[in-house]
mmCIF file of C-alpha atoms in Angstrom:
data_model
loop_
_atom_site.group_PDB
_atom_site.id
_atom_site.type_symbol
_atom_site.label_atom_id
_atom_site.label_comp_id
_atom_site.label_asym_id
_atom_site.label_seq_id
_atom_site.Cartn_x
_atom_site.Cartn_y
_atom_site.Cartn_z
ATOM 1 C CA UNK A 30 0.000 0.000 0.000
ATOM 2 C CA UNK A 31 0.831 3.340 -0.509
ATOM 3 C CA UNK A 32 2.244 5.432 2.200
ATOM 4 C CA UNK A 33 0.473 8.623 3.009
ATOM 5 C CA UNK A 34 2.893 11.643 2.912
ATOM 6 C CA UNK A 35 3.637 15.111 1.547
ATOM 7 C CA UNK A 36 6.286 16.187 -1.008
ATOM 8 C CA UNK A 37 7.850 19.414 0.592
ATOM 9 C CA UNK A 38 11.048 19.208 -1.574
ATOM 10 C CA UNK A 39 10.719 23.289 -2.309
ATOM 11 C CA UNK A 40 11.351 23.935 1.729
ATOM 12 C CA UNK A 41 14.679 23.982 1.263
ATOM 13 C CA UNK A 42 14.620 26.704 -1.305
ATOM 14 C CA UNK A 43 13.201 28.966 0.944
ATOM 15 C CA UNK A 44 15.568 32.306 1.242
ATOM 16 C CA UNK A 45 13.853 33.828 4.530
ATOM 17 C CA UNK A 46 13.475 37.154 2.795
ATOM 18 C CA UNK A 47 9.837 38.928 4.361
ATOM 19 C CA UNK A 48 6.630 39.944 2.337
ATOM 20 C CA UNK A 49 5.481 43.653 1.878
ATOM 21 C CA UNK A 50 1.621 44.595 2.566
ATOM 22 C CA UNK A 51 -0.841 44.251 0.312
ATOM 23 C CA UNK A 52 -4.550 44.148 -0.717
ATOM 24 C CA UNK A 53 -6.750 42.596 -2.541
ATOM 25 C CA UNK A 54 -7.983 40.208 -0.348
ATOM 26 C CA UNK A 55 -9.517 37.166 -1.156
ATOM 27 C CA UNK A 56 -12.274 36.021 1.434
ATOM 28 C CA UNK A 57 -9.952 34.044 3.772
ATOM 29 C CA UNK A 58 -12.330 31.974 6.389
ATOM 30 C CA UNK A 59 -9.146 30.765 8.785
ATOM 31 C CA UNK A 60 -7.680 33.927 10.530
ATOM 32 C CA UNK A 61 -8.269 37.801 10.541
ATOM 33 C CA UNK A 62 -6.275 40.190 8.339
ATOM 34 C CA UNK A 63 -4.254 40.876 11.437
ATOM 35 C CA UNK A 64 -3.581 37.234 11.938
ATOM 36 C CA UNK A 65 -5.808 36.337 14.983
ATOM 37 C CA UNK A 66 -7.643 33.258 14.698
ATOM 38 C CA UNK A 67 -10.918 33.755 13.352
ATOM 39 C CA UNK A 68 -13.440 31.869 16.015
ATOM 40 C CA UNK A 69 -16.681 29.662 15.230
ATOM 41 C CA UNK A 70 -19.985 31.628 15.965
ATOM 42 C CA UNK A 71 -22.010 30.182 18.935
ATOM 43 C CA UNK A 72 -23.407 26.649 18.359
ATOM 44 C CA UNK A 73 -21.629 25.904 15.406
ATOM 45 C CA UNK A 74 -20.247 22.522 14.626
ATOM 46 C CA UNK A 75 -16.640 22.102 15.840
ATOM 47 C CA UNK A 76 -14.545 19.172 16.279
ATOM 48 C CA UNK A 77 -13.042 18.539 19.868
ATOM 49 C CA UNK A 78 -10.015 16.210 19.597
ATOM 50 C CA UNK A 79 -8.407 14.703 23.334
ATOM 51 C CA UNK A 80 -4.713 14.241 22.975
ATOM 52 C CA UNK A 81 -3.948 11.701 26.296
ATOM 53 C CA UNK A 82 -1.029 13.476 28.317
ATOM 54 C CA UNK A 83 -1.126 16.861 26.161
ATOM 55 C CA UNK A 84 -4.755 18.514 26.515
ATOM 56 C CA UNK A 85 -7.743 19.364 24.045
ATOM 57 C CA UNK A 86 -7.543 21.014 20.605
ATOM 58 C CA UNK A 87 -10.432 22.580 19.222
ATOM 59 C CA UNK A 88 -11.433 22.612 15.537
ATOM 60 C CA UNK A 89 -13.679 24.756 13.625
ATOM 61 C CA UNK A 90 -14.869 22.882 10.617
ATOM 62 C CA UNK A 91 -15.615 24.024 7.393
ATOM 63 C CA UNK A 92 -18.864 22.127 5.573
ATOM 64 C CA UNK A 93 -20.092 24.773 3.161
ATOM 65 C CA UNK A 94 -16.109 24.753 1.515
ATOM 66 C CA UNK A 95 -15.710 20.941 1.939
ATOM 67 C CA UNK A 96 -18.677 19.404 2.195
ATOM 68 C CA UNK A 97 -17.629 16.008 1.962
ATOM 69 C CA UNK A 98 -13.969 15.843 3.866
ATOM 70 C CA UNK A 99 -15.777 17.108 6.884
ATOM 71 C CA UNK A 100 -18.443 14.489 6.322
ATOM 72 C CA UNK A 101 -16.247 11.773 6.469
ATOM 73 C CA UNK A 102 -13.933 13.446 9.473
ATOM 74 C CA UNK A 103 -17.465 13.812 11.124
ATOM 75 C CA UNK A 104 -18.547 10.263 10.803
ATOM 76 C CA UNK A 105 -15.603 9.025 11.351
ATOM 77 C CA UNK A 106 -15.176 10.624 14.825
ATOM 78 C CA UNK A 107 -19.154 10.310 16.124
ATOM 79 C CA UNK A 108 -18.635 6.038 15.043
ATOM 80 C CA UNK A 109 -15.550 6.247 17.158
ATOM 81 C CA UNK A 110 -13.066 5.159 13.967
ATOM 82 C CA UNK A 111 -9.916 7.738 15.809
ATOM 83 C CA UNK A 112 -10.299 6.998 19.732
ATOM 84 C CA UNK A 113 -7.711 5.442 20.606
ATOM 85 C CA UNK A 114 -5.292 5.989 17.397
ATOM 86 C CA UNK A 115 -2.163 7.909 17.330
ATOM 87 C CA UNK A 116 -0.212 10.740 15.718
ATOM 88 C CA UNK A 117 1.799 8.113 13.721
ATOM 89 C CA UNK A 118 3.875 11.379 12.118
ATOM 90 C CA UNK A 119 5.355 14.326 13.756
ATOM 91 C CA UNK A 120 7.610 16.608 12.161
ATOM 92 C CA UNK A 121 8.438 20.065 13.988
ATOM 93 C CA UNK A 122 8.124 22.962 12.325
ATOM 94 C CA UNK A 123 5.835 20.993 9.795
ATOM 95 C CA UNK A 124 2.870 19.236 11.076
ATOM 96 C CA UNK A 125 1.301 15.991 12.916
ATOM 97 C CA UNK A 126 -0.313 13.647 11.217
ATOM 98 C CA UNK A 127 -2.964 10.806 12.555
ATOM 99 C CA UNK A 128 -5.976 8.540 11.509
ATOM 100 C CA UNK A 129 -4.065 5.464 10.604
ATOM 101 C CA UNK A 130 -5.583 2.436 12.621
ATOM 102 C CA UNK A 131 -2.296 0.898 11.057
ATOM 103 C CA UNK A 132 -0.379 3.306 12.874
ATOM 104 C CA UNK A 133 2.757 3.209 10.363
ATOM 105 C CA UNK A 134 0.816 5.886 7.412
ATOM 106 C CA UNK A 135 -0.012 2.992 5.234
ATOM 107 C CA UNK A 136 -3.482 2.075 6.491
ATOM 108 C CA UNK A 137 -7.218 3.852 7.187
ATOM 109 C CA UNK A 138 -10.676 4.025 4.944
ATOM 110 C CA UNK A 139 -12.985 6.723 4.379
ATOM 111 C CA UNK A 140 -16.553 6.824 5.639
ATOM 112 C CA UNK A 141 -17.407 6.079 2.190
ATOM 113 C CA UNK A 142 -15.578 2.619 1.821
ATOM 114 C CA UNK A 143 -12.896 4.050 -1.201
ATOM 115 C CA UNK A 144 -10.940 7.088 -1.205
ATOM 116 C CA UNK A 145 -12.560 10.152 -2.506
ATOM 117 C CA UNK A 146 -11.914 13.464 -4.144
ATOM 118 C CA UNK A 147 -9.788 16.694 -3.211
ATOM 119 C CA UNK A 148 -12.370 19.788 -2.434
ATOM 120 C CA UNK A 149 -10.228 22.626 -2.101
ATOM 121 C CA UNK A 150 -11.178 26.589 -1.686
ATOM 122 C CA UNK A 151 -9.752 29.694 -2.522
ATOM 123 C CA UNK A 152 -10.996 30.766 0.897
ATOM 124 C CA UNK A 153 -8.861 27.634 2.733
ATOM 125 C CA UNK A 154 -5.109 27.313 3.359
ATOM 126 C CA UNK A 155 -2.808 25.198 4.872
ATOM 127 C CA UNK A 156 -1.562 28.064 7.391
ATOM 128 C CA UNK A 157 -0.588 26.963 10.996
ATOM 129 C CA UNK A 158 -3.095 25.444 12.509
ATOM 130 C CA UNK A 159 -5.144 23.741 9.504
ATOM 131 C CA UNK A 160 -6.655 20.932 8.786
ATOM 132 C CA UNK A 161 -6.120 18.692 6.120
ATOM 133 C CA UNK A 162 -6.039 15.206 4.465
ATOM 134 C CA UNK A 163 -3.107 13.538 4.175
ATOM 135 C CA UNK A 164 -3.185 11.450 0.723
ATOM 136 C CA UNK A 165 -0.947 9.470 -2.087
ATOM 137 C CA UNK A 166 -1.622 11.708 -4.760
ATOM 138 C CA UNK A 167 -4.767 13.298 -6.126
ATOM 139 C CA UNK A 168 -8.177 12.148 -4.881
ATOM 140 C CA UNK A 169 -6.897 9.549 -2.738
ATOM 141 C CA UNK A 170 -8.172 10.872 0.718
ATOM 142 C CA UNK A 171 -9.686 8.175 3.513
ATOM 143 C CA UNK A 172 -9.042 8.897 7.150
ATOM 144 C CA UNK A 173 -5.477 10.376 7.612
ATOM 145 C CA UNK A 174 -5.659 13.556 8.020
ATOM 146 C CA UNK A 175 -2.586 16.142 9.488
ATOM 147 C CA UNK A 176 -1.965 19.486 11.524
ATOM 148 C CA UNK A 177 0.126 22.031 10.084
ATOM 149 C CA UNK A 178 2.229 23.771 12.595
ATOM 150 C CA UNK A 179 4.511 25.496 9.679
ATOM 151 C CA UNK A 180 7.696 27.059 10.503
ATOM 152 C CA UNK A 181 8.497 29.863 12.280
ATOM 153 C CA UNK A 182 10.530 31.307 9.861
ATOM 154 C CA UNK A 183 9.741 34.237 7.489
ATOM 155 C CA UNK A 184 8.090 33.042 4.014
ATOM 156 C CA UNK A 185 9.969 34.795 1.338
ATOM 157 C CA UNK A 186 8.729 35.629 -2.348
ATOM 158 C CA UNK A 187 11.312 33.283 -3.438
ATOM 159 C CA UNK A 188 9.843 30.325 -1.561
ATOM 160 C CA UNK A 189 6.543 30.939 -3.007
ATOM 161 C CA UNK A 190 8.085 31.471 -6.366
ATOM 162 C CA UNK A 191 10.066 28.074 -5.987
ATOM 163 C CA UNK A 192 6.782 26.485 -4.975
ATOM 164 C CA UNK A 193 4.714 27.551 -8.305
ATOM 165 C CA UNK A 194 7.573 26.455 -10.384
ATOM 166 C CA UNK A 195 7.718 23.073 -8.435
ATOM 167 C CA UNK A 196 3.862 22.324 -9.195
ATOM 168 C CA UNK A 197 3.986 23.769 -12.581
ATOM 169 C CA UNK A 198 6.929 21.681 -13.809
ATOM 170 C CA UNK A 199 7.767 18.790 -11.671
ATOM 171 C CA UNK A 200 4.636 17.824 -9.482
ATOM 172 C CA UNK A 201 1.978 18.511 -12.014
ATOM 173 C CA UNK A 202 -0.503 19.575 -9.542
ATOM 174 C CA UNK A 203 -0.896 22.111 -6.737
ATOM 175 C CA UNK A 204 -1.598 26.303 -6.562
ATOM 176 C CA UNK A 205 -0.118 28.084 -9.798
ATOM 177 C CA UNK A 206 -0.230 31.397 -8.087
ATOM 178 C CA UNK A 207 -1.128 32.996 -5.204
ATOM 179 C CA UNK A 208 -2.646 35.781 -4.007
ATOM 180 C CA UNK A 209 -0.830 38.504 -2.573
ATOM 181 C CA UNK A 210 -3.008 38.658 0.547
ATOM 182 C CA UNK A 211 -2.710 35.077 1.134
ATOM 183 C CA UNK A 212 1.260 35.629 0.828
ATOM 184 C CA UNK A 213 1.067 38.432 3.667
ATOM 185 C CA UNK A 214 -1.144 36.109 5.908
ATOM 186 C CA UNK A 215 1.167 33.179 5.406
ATOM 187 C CA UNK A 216 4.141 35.828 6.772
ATOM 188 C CA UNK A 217 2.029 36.718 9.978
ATOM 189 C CA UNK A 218 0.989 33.232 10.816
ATOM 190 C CA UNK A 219 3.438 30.638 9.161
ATOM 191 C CA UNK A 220 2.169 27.780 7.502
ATOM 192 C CA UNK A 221 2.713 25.269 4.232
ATOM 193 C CA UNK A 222 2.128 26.817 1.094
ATOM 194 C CA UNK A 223 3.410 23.733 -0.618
ATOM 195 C CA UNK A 224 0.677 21.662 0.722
ATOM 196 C CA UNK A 225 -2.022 24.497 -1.063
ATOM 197 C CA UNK A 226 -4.265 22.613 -3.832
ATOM 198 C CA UNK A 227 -2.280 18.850 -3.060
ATOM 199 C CA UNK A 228 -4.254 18.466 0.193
ATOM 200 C CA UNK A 229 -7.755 19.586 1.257
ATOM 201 C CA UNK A 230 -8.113 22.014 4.057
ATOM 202 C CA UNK A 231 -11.317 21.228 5.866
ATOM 203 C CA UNK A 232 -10.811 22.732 10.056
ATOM 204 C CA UNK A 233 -8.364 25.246 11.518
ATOM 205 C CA UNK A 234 -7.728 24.952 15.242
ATOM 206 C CA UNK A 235 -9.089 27.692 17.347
ATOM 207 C CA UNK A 236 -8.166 26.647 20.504
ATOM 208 C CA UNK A 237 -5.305 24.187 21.957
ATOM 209 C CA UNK A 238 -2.313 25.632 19.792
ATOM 210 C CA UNK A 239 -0.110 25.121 22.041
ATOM 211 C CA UNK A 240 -1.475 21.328 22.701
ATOM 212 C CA UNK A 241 0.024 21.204 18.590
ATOM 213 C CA UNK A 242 3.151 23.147 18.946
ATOM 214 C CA UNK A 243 3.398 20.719 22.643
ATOM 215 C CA UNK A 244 2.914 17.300 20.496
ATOM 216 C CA UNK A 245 4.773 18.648 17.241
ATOM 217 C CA UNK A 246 8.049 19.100 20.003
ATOM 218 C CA UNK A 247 8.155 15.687 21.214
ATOM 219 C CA UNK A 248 11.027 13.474 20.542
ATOM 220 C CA UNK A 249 11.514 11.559 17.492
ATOM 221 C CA UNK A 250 13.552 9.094 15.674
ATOM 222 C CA UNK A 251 14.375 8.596 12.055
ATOM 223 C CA UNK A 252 11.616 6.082 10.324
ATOM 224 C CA UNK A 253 13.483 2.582 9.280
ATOM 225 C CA UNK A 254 10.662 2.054 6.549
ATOM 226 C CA UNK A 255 10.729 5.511 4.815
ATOM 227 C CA UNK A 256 14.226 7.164 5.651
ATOM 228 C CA UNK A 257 11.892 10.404 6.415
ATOM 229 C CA UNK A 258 14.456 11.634 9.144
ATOM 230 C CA UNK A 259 13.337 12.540 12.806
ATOM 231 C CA UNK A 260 9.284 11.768 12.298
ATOM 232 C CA UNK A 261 8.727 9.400 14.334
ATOM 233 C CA UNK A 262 7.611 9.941 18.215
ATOM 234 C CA UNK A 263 9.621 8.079 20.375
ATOM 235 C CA UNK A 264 6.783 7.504 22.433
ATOM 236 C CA UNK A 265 3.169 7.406 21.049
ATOM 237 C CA UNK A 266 0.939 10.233 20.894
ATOM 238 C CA UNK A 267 -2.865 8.835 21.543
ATOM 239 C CA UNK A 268 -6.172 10.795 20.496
ATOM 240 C CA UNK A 269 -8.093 9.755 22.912
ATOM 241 C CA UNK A 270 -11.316 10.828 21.448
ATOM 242 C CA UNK A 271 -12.648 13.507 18.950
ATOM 243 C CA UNK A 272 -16.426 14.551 19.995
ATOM 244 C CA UNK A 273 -18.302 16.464 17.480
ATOM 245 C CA UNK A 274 -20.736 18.722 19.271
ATOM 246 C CA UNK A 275 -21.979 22.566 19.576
ATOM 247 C CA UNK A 276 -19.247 25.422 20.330
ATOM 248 C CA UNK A 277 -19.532 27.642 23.126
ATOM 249 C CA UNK A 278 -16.982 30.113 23.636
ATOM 250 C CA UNK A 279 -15.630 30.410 27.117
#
C-alpha cells in the first residue's frame, strides 16, 4: 500500500526574505487580516479532539467549503473510527499527522468505503493550525488527516516562487499562483504553502495551539521504513477521542 505523505522538496529553497503589505484580499475563512484566529460563531459545529497526556484542541470545521472531507472526518469521529489511534507522524516545524488504525501511514478508509476526491477553496489554506487530508496523490483521501504547525521562519517571495515552479513543472498539480493577501497572511501566521491545492483544508484549530506546537516538540527518531528523518515519536501520541458537538466560547 501506498504510504500517506507530503512532497515538501521546495522547503529547502526557501531564502527567509519577508513579504510587503498588500490588498486585494480574497475572502480568507481561517484567521483575521491581522492574523488572529478567526473563532466559530455560537453553536456551530466544531470538532473537539483529546490528545492523552497533552490537553484538548479545538477545531472549527468548514462544511459549506468541503462538504464532503468534513463528512467523512465527522462520521468518522461520532462512530468512534480515531479513539484510541495515534499521531503516527510528527515533524516540527511541519505538522502531525494521525488517523491510521495501522499506525505506520499505510493504512485507514474513508466513511465512504474508497478514497474520494480533493475539495479545495480559494478561501482555505494550509496556514498553521489547519486541517487537512493527508493522501498518495490526487483524490486519494480516507481517514489520515494532518496538523500544520509550519515554521516559524519568514516566508519569502522566493519560496513561493520556488513552490509555483515546483507544481507547474515537476509535481503537475498544486496552486499556480497565489494571491498577494494570502502571501502576507502566510508571513504573519506561518504555515505550508506547498501543501495548497495537493491536500484539502477542511478545520483550523481555534483553541489548543499550544497542545500542537506541545505534540509537534516531542522526541523523534528517524523512520526505518521511509528514511523520512526525525518523524517518528519516540513515544506514542494517543487521540483519545474527537467529539463532534456545539461550540460555546468560554
Amino acid at each position: 500500500m501506498k504510504r500517506l505523505k507530503y512532497l515538501f522538496a521546495a522547503a529547502a529553497l526557501c531564502l527567509l526574505l519577508p513579504l510587503s503589505g498588500c490588498g486585494g484580499a480574497p475572502s480568507l475563512l481561517q484567521y483575521n487580516a491581522d492574523g488572529t484566529v478567526a473563532m466559530p460563531q455560537e453553536g456551530e459545529k466544531v470538532a473537539v479532539m483529546t490528545v492523552k497526556g497533552f490537553g484538548e484542541i479545538v477545531i472549527r470545521l468548514f462544511p459549506e467549503q468541503a462538504p464532503k472531507t468534513v463528512e467523512n472526518f465527522t462520521t468518522l469521529a461520532e462512530q468512534g473510527y480515531y479513539d484510541g489511534l495515534t499521531f503516527h507522524r510528527v515533524v516540527k516545524d511541519f505538522m502531525i499527522q494521525g488517523g491510521d488504525p495501522r499506525g505506520d501511514g499505510t493504512g485507514g478508509k474513508s466513511a465512504f468505503g474508497g478514497a474520494f476526491e480533493d475539495e479545495f477553496s480559494d478561501s482555505l489554506y494550509n496556514f498553521t493550525g489547519a486541517v487537512s487530508m493527508a493522501n498518495a496523490g490526487p483524490n486519494t483521501n480516507g481517514s489520515q488527516y494532518f496538523i500544520n504547525e509550519g515554521s516559524s521562519s519568514p516566508i519569502s517571495e522566493e519560496y513561493f516562487a520556488a513552490v509555483v515552479n515546483y507544481n507547474k513543472n515537476q509535481r503537475g498539480y498544486g496552486r499556480e499562483s497565489f494571491d498577494p493577501a494570502v502571501k502576507e497572511l502566510y508571513g504573519k501566521v506561518g504555515g505550508n504553502p506547498l501543501l495548497d491545492g495537493a491536500h484539502s483544508v477542511f478545520g483550523q484549530v481555534v483553541e489548543g495551539m499550544d497542545v500542537l506546537h506541545a505534540v509537534a516538540s516531542v522526541p523523534t527518531h528517524d523512520n526505518p521504513d521511509t528514511g523520512e528523518q526525525g518523524s517518528v515519536p519516540d513515544e506514542e501520541i494517543i487521540v483519545e477521542s474527537i467529539r463532534i458537538e456545539a461550540y460555546h466560547a468560554g
